[in-house]
Protein backbone atom coordinates (compact mmCIF):
# COMPACT_ATOMS: atom_id res chain seq x y z
CA MET A 1 6.71 81.34 -38.56
CA SER A 2 7.27 81.39 -42.30
CA GLU A 3 9.01 78.58 -44.14
CA VAL A 4 12.03 80.80 -44.80
CA GLN A 5 12.38 81.62 -41.10
CA GLY A 6 12.02 77.94 -40.23
CA GLN A 7 14.73 77.00 -42.72
CA GLN A 8 17.03 79.72 -41.38
CA ARG A 9 16.45 78.57 -37.80
CA TYR A 10 17.17 74.97 -38.84
CA GLN A 11 20.43 76.05 -40.52
CA VAL A 12 21.53 77.89 -37.37
CA LEU A 13 20.75 74.83 -35.20
CA LYS A 14 22.47 72.51 -37.67
CA HIS A 15 25.59 74.66 -37.54
CA LYS A 16 25.46 74.87 -33.74
CA TYR A 17 24.69 71.18 -33.14
CA VAL A 18 26.73 69.09 -35.57
CA GLY A 19 25.01 65.92 -34.31
CA LEU A 20 21.87 66.84 -36.23
CA GLY A 21 23.58 65.48 -39.31
CA ARG A 22 23.16 66.36 -42.95
CA GLU A 23 20.58 65.51 -45.57
CA HIS A 24 22.48 62.33 -46.45
CA THR A 25 23.19 61.16 -42.88
CA THR A 26 22.04 57.57 -42.50
CA GLN A 27 20.17 56.34 -39.47
CA GLU A 28 23.12 54.13 -38.51
CA GLU A 29 25.56 57.04 -38.77
CA TRP A 30 23.31 59.25 -36.65
CA LEU A 31 22.86 56.52 -34.05
CA SER A 32 26.62 55.96 -33.93
CA ASN A 33 27.12 59.69 -33.29
CA VAL A 34 24.57 59.61 -30.45
CA HIS A 35 26.29 56.62 -28.83
CA ARG A 36 29.74 58.20 -29.16
CA ASP A 37 28.50 61.49 -27.70
CA THR A 38 26.87 59.63 -24.79
CA TYR A 39 30.06 57.70 -24.01
CA HIS A 40 32.05 60.94 -24.15
CA SER A 41 29.63 62.68 -21.79
CA LEU A 42 29.73 59.78 -19.31
CA GLN A 43 33.52 59.59 -19.20
CA ALA A 44 33.92 63.38 -18.98
CA HIS A 45 31.66 63.89 -15.93
CA SER A 46 33.17 62.55 -12.74
CA GLY A 47 29.85 62.01 -10.96
CA LEU A 48 28.29 60.10 -13.86
CA LEU A 49 31.46 58.06 -14.24
CA GLU A 50 31.43 57.12 -10.57
CA TYR A 51 27.73 56.18 -10.73
CA LEU A 52 28.33 54.02 -13.81
CA ALA A 53 31.35 52.31 -12.23
CA LEU A 54 29.31 51.45 -9.14
CA ALA A 55 26.33 50.26 -11.18
CA GLN A 56 28.54 47.99 -13.29
CA GLY A 57 30.43 46.68 -10.28
CA SER A 58 33.69 47.91 -11.79
CA SER A 59 36.81 48.00 -9.67
CA SER A 60 37.56 51.67 -10.46
CA LYS A 61 36.40 54.80 -12.24
CA ARG A 62 39.61 54.69 -14.28
CA GLN A 63 38.80 51.22 -15.63
CA THR A 64 35.26 52.32 -16.52
CA LYS A 65 36.62 55.42 -18.26
CA ILE A 66 38.98 53.28 -20.35
CA GLN A 67 36.08 51.00 -21.34
CA LEU A 68 33.98 53.98 -22.43
CA ILE A 69 36.85 55.42 -24.49
CA LYS A 70 37.28 52.05 -26.23
CA LYS A 71 33.55 52.00 -27.01
CA MET A 72 33.81 55.52 -28.45
CA ASP A 73 36.62 54.35 -30.74
CA GLN A 74 34.65 51.27 -31.83
CA ASN A 75 31.62 53.39 -32.70
CA LYS A 76 33.78 55.81 -34.67
CA SER A 77 35.14 53.06 -36.91
CA ARG A 78 31.85 51.17 -37.34
CA PRO A 79 30.23 53.26 -40.15
CA ASN A 80 33.39 53.06 -42.27
CA GLU A 81 33.37 49.27 -42.19
CA SER A 82 30.19 48.90 -44.24
């Protein structure tokens, strides 16, 4: 694969997967995006949410979902604080 093809493929993936970041994305910003995406995925999938609630000894899936949403919000505001 030529360098031009590799760059074009990277641009397509970067457009498709926003989480890849940009040239100026810091490690902390990227890590915050990964954490936020993980929390979103866990709260959006009923089976994963139930598993997590049981593993944490939580009283309900709803309570666990609320905790995950709060963590997503905390991670979103963290990079702006510094």
